[in-house]
CSV table of C-alpha atoms in Angstrom, one decimal:
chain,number,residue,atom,x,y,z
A,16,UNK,CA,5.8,-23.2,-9.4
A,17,UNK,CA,3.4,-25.0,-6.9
A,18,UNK,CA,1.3,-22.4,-5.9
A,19,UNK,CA,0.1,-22.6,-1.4
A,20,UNK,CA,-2.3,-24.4,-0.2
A,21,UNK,CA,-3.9,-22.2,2.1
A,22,UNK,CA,-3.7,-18.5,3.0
A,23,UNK,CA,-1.4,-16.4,5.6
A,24,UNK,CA,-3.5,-16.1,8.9
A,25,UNK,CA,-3.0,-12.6,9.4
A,26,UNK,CA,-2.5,-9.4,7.7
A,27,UNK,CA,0.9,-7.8,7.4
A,28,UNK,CA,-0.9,-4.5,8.0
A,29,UNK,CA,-0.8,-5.0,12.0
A,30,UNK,CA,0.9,-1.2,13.2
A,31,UNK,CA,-0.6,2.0,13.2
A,32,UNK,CA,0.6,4.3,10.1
A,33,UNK,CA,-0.4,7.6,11.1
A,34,UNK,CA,1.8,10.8,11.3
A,35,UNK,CA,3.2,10.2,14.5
A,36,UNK,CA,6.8,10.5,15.6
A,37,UNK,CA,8.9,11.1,12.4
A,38,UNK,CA,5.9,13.4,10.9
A,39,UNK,CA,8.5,16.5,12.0
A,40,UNK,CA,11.9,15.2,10.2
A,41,UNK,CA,9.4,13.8,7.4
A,42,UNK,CA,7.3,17.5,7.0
A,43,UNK,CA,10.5,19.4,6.9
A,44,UNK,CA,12.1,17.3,4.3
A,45,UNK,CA,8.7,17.4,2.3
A,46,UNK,CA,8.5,20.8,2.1
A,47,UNK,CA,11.6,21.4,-0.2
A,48,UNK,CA,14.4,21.7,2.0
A,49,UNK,CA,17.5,22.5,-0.6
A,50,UNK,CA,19.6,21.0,0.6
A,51,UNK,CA,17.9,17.5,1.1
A,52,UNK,CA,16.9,17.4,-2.7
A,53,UNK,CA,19.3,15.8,-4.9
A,54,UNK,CA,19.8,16.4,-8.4
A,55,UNK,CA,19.9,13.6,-10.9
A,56,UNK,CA,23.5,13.8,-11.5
A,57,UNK,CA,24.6,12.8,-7.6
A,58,UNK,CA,22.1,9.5,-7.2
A,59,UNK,CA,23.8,6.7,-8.7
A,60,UNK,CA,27.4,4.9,-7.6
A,61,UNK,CA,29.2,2.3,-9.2
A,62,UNK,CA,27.1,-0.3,-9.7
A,63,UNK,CA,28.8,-4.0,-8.6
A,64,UNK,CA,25.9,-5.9,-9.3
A,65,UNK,CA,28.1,-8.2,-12.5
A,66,UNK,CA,30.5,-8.9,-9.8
A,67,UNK,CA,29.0,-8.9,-6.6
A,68,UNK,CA,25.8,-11.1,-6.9
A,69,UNK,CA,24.0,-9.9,-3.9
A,70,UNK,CA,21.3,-7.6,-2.7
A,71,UNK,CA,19.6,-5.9,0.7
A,72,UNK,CA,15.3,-5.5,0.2
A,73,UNK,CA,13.8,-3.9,2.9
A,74,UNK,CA,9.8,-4.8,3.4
A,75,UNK,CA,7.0,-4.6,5.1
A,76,UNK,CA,6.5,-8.0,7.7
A,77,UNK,CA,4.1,-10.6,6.2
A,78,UNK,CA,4.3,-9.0,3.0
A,79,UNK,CA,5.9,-11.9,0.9
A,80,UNK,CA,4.6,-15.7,0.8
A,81,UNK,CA,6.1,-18.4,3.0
A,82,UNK,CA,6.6,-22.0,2.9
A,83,UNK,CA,3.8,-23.8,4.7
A,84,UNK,CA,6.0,-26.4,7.0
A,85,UNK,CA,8.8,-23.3,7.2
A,86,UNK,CA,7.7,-19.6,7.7
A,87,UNK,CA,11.3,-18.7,7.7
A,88,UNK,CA,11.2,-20.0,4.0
A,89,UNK,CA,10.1,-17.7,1.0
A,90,UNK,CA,9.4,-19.9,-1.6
A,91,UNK,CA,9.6,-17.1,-4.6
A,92,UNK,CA,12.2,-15.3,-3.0
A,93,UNK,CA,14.4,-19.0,-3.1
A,94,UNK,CA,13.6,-19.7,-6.5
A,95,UNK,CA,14.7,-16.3,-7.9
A,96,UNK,CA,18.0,-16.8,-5.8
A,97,UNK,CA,18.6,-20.1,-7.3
A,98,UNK,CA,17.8,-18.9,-10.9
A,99,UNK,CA,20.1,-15.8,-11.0
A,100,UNK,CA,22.7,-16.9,-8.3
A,101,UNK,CA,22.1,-13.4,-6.9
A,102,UNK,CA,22.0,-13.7,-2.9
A,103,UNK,CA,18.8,-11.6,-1.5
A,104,UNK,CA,19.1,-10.3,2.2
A,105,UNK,CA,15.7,-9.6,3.1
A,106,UNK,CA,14.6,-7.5,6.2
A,107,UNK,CA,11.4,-6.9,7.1
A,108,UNK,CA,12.0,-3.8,9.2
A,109,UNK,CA,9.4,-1.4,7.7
A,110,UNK,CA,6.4,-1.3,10.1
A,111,UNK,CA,5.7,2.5,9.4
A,112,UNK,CA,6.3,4.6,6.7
A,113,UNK,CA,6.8,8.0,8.8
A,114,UNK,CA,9.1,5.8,11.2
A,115,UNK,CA,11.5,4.6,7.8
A,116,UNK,CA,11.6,7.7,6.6
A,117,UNK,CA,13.2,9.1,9.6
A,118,UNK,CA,15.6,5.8,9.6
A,119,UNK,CA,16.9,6.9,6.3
A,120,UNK,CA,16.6,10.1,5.7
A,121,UNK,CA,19.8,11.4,7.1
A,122,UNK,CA,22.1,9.4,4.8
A,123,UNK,CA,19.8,9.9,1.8
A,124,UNK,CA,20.0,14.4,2.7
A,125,UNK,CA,23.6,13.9,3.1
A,126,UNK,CA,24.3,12.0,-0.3
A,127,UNK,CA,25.3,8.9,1.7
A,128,UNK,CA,24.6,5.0,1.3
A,129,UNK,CA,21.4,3.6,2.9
A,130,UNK,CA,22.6,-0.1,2.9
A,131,UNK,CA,19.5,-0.9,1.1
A,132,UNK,CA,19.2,-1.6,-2.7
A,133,UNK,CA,15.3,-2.1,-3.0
A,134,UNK,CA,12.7,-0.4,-0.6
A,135,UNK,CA,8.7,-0.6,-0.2
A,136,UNK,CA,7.0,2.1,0.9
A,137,UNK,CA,3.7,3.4,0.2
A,138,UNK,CA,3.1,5.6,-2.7
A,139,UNK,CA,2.1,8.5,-0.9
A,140,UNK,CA,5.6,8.4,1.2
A,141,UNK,CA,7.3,7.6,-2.4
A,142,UNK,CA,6.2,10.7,-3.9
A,143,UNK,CA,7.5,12.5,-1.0
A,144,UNK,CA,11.6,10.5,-2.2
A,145,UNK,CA,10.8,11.5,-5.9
A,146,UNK,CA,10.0,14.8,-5.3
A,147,UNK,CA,13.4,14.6,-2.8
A,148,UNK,CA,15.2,13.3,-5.9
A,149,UNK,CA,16.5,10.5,-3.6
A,150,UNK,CA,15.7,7.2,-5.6
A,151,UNK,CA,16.9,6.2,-9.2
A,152,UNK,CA,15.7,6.0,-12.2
A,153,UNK,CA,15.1,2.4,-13.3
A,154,UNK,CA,15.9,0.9,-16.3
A,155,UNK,CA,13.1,-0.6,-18.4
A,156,UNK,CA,15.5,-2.3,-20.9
A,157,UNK,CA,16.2,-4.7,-17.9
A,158,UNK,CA,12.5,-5.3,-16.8
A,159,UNK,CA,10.4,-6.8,-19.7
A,160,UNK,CA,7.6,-8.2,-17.5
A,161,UNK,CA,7.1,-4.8,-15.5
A,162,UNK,CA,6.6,-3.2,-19.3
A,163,UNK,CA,4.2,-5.7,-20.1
A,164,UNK,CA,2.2,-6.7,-17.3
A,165,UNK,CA,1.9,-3.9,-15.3
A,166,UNK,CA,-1.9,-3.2,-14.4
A,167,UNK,CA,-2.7,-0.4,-17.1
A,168,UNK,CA,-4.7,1.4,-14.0
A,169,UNK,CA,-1.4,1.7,-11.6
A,170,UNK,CA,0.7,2.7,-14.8
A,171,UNK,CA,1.4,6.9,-14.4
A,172,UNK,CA,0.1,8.1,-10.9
A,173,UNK,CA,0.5,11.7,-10.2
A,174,UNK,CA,3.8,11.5,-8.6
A,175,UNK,CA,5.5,9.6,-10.9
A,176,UNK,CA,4.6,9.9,-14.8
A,177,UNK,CA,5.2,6.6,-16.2
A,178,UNK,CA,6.5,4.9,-13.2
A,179,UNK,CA,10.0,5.8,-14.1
A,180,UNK,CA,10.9,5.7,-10.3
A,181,UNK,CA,8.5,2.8,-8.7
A,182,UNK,CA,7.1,-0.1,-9.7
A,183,UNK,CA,4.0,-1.4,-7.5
A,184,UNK,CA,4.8,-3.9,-5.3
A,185,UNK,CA,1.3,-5.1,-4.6
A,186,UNK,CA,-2.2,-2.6,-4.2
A,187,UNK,CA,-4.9,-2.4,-2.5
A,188,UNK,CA,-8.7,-0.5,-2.0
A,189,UNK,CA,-9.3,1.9,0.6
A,190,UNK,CA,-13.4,1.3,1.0
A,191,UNK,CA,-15.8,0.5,3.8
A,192,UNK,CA,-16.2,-2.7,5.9
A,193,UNK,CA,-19.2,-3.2,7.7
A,194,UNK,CA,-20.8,-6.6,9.1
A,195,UNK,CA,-23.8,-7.2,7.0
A,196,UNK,CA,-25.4,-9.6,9.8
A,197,UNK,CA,-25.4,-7.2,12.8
A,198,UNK,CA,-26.1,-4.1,11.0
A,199,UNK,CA,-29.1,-5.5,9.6
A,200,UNK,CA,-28.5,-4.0,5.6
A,201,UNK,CA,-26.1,-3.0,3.2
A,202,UNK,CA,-24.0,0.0,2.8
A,203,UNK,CA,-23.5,1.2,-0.6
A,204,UNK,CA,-22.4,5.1,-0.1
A,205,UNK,CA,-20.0,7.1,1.9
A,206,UNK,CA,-22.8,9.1,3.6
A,207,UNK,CA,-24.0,5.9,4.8
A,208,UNK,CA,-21.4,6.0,7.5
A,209,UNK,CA,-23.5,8.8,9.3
A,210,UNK,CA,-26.3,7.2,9.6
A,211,UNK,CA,-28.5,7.0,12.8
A,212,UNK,CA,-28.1,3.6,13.8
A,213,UNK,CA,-24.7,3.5,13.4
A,214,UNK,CA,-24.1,6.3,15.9
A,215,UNK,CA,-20.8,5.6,18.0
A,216,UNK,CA,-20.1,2.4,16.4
A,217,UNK,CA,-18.1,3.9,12.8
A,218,UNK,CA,-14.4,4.5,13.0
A,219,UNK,CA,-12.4,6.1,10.3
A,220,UNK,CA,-8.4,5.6,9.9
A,221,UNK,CA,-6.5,8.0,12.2
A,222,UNK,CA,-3.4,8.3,9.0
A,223,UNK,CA,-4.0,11.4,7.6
A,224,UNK,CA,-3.2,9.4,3.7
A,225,UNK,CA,-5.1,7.1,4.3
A,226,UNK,CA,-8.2,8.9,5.0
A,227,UNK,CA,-8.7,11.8,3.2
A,228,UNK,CA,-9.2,10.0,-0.3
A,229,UNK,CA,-12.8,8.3,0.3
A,230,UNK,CA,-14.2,11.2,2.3
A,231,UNK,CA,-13.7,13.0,-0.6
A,232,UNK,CA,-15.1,11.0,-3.2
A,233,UNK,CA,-18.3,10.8,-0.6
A,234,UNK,CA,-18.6,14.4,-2.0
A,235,UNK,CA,-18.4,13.3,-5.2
A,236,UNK,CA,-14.6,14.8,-5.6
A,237,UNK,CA,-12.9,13.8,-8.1
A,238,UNK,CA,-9.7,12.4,-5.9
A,239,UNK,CA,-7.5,12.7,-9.0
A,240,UNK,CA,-7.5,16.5,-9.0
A,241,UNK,CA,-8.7,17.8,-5.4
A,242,UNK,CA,-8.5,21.0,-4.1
A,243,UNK,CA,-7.6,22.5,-0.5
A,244,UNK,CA,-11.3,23.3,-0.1
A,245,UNK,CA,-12.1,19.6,-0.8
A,246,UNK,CA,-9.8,18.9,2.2
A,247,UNK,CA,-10.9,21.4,4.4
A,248,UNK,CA,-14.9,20.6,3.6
A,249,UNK,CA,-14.3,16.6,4.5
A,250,UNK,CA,-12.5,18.4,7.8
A,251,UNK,CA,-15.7,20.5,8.4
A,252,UNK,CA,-18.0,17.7,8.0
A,253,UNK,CA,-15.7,15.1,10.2
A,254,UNK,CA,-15.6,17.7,12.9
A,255,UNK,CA,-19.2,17.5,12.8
A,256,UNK,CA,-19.2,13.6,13.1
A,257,UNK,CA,-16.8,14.1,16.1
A,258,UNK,CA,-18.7,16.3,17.9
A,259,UNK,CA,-22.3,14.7,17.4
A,260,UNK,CA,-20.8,11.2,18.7
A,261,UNK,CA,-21.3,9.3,15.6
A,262,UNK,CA,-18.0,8.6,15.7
A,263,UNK,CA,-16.4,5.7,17.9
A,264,UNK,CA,-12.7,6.3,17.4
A,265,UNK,CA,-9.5,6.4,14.5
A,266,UNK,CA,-7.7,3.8,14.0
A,267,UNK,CA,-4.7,2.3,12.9
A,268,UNK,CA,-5.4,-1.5,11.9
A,269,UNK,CA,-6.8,-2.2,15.0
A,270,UNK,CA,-10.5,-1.3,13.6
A,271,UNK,CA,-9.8,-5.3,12.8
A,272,UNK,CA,-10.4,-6.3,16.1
A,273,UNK,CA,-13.4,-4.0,16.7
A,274,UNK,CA,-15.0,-5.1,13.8
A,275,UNK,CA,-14.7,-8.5,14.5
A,276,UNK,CA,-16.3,-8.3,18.4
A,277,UNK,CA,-18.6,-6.4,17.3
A,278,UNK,CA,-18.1,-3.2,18.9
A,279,UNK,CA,-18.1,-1.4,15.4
A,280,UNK,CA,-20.5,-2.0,12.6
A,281,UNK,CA,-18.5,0.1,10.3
A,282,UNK,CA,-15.5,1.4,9.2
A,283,UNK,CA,-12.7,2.6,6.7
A,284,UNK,CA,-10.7,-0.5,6.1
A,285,UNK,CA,-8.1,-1.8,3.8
A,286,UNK,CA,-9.3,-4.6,0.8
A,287,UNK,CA,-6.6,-7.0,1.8
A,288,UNK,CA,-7.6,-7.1,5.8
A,289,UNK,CA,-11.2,-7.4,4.6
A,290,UNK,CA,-10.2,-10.4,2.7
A,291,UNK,CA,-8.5,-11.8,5.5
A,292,UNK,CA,-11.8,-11.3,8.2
A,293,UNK,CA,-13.9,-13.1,5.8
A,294,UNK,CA,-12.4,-16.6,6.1
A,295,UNK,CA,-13.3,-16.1,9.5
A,296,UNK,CA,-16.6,-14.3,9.3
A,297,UNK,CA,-18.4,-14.4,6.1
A,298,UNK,CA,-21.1,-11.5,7.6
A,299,UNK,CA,-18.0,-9.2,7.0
A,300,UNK,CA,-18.6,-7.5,3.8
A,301,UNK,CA,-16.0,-4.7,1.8
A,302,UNK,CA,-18.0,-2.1,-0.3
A,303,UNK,CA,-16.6,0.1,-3.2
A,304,UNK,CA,-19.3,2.5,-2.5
A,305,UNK,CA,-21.2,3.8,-5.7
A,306,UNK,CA,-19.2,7.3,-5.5
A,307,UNK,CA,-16.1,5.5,-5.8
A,308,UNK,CA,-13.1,3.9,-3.8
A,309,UNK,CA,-9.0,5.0,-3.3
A,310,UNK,CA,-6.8,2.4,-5.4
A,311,UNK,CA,-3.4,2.8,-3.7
A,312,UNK,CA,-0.2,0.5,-4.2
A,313,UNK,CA,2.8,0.0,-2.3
A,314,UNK,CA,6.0,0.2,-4.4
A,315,UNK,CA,9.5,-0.7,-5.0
A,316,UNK,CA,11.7,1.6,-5.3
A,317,UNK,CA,16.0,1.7,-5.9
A,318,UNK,CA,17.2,4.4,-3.3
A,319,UNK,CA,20.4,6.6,-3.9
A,320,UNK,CA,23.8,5.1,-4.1
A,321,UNK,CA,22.5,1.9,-4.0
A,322,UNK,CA,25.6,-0.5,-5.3
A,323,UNK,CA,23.2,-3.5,-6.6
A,324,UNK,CA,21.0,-1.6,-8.8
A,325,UNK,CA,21.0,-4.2,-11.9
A,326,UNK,CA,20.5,-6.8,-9.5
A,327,UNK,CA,17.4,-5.6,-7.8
A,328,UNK,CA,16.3,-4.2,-10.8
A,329,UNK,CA,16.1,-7.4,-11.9
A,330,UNK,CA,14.2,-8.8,-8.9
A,331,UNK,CA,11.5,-6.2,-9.5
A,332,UNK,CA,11.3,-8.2,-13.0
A,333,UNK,CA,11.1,-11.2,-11.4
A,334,UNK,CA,8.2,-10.5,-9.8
A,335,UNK,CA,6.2,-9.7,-12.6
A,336,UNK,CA,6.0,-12.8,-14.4
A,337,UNK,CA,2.4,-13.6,-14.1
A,338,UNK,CA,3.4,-17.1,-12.4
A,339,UNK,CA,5.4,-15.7,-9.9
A,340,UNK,CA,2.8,-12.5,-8.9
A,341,UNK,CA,0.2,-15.3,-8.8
A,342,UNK,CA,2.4,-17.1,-6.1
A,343,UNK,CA,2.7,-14.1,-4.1
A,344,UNK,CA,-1.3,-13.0,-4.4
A,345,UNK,CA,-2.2,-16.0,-2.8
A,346,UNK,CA,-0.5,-15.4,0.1
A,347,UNK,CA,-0.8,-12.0,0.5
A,348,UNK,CA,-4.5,-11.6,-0.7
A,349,UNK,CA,-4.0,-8.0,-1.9
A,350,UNK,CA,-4.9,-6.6,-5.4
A,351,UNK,CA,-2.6,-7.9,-7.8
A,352,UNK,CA,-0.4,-5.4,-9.8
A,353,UNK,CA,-0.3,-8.4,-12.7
A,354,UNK,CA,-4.0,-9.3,-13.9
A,355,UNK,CA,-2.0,-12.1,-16.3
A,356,UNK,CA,-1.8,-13.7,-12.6
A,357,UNK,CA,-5.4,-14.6,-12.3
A,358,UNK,CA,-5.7,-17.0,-15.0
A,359,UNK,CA,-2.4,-18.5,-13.5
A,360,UNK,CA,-4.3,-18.7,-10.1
A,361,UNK,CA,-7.9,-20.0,-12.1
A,362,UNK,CA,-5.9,-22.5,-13.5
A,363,UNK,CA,-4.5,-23.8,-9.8
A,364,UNK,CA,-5.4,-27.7,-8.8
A,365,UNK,CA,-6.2,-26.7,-4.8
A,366,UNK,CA,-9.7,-25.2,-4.9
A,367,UNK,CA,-9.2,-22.8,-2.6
A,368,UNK,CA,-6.5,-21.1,-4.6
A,369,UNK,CA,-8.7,-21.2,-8.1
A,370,UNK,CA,-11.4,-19.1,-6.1
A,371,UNK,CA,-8.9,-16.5,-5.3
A,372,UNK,CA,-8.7,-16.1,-9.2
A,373,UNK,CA,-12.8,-15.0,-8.9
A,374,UNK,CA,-12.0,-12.7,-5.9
A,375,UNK,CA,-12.7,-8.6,-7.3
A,376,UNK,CA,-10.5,-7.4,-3.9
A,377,UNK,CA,-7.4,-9.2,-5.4
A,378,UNK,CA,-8.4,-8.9,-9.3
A,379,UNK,CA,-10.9,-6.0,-9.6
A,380,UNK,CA,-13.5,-6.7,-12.1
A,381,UNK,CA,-14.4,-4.2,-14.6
A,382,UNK,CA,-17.7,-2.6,-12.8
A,383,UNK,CA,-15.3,-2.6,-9.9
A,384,UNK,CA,-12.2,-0.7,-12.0
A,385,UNK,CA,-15.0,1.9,-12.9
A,386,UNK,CA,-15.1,3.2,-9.4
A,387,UNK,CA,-11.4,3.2,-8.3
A,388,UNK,CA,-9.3,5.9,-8.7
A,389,UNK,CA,-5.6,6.9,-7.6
A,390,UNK,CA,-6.0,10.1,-5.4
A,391,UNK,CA,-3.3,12.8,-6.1
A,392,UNK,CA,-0.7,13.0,-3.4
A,393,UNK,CA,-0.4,15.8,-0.5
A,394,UNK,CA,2.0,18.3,-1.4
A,395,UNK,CA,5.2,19.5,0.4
A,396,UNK,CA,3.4,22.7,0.5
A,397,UNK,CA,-0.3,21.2,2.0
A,398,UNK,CA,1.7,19.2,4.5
A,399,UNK,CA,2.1,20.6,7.6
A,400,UNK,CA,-1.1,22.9,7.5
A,401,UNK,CA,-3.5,19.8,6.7
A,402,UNK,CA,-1.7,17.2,8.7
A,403,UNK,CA,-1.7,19.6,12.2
A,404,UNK,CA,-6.0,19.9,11.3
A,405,UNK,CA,-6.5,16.3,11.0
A,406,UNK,CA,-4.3,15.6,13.6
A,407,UNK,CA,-5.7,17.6,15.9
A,408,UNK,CA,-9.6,16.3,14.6
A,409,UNK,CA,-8.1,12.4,14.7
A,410,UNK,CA,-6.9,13.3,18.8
A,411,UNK,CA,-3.2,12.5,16.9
């Protein structure tokens, strides 16, 4: 496959992904409702995949790569259609995870069809459908490429032991982004953020999930096993922050645009928007800082009922094959479930493209892999209690 020959303008991240309108439907289902959780025996239907050669993906927008005289074309998504013969209705309708949930959640808790075969969500929001029993089991027999060359770091998170339920679409690093020109020096630890001449120009992410993890590990918590009290100290200490003006404001992915004018010199951000800044501004640095970063991924999953099962399981499959995951890292310039990708990219004739290959935000080097860690997921029962403090310390 040809791989592009320049990179998507903008990051599909663009909407805030807080704990806004569907955190009530989504709390109340987290914490165990009986009758939302479905046992293994009610998930699957007939599967029609042999017949019927077809499948419905739902995804995030500007999450898959495009065809540079066509954005309406998906080059990787064509080629797997013309391979298999199996017809692939793609909808990028997911701008929200909360938001989704509540879209889906009433057929899922009444053991009815989604009309989806293959989902994305982010892992935090997965482990609240596992825990719901409301996805499937995949079959491994079927995906060769996922068994292989799926990053041994992303392979058993918390949630889901031996990814029987998800498979990583594509990951990323929550770290800091700062702008190494205007602020004058590095950063290079968490407590850095509260530094004097930084006051009022540091915003943190207003998503609960998304926030929590690096705080922590600026307390040198291990993210991988923390406690309430680990929660509720980063709280204390935020609270603080609030209060003494160091901080400007939480955010959604609008610290983008503040970062670039200027108005902040510092901020939680995500690896693959950093990426994306730096084409434009090379000042704009992303640290790992020395106590550590959150490694988080984005996965696919095969919700309830779904009638095309063996056909998107195969699509996850697809997607693994190192030439086809380094097709879709170029374009979406996040860390790449498949490291067999990046000699696929280091061998690409377009310069531009090779470099990626050399790029530790999309293939984490080893010193980098040291400092990441997958943080354990909120619990149904820490829910509602943690999300109503942050949400009240975040002005949610």
């Amino acid at each position: 496959m040809a791989l592009p020959s320049k990179r998507p303008s903008l990051s599909r991240r663009t909407l805030l992904r807080t704990l806004g309108a569907g955190a009530l439907l989504g709390g109340l289902a987290g914490c165990g409702v009986p009758a939302a959780h479905v046992p293994p025996g009610e998930r699957a239907a007939a599967d029609l995949s042999a017949t019927d050669k077809r499948l419905t993906w739902a995804n995030w927008p500007l999450y898959i790569d495009t065809d540079d005289e066509d954005e309406a074309r998906r080059p990787t998504l064509e080629a797997f259609e013309e391979r298999t013969g199996i017809s692939v209705e793609y909808v990028e309708e997911i701008n929200d995870n909360d938001e989704f949930f509540g879209k889906v959640s009433p057929a899922l808790m009444n053991r009815q069809r989604t009309g989806r075969d293959l989902i994305v969500i982010s892992d935090w929001m997965c482990a609240r459908f596992v825990r719901l029993g409301w996805v499937q089991e995949m079959d491994r027999a079927r995906q060769p490429n996922v068994t292989k060359h799926l990053d041994p770091q992303l392979r058993s998170p918390a949630f889901d032991p031996g990814r029987r339920f998800t498979v990583p679409w594509q990951s990323g690093i929550t770290g800091i982004a700062y702008n190494r020109r205007r602020l004058g020096r590095e950063i290079r630890h968490v407590s850095e953020l509260w530094a004097s001449d930084l006051k009022g120009r540091v915003t943190l992410l207003s998503g609960l999930d998304e926030a929590f993890a690096l705080l922590m590990q600026g307390n040198g918590v291990d993210i991988t096993q923390w406690t309430a009290d680990d929660f509720h100290t980063v709280c204390d200490q935020v609270e603080k922050q609030v209060r003494g003006g160091q901080i400007r404001r939480f955010t959604g992915n609008d610290y983008i645009k503040d970062l670039s004018s200027g108005d902040v010199l510092a901020c939680q951000a995500y690896s693959g928007d950093v990426i994306q800044l730096q084409a434009d501004d090379p000042d704009i640095r992303f640290v790992v800082p020395e106590e550590g970063a959150e490694l988080w991924s984005e996965s696919l999953m095969i919700p309830n009922l779904a009638r095309h099962k063996a056909n998107a399981e195969r699509l996850i499959d697809y997607y693994y094959e190192p030439e086809v995951a380094a097709e879709l890292a170029a374009w979406v310039n996040y860390v790449c479930p498949v490291p067999a990708a990046q000699d696929v990219l280091a061998s690409a004739k377009d310069e531009e493209t090779a470099a990626l290959a050399e790029d530790p935000l999309i293939f984490p080097d080893a010193a980098m892999r040291g400092r990441l860690a997958i943080a354990r997921d909120i619990t149904s029962g820490e829910r509602v209690e943690f999300a109503k403090r942050w949400n009240v310390i975040a002005g949610l």
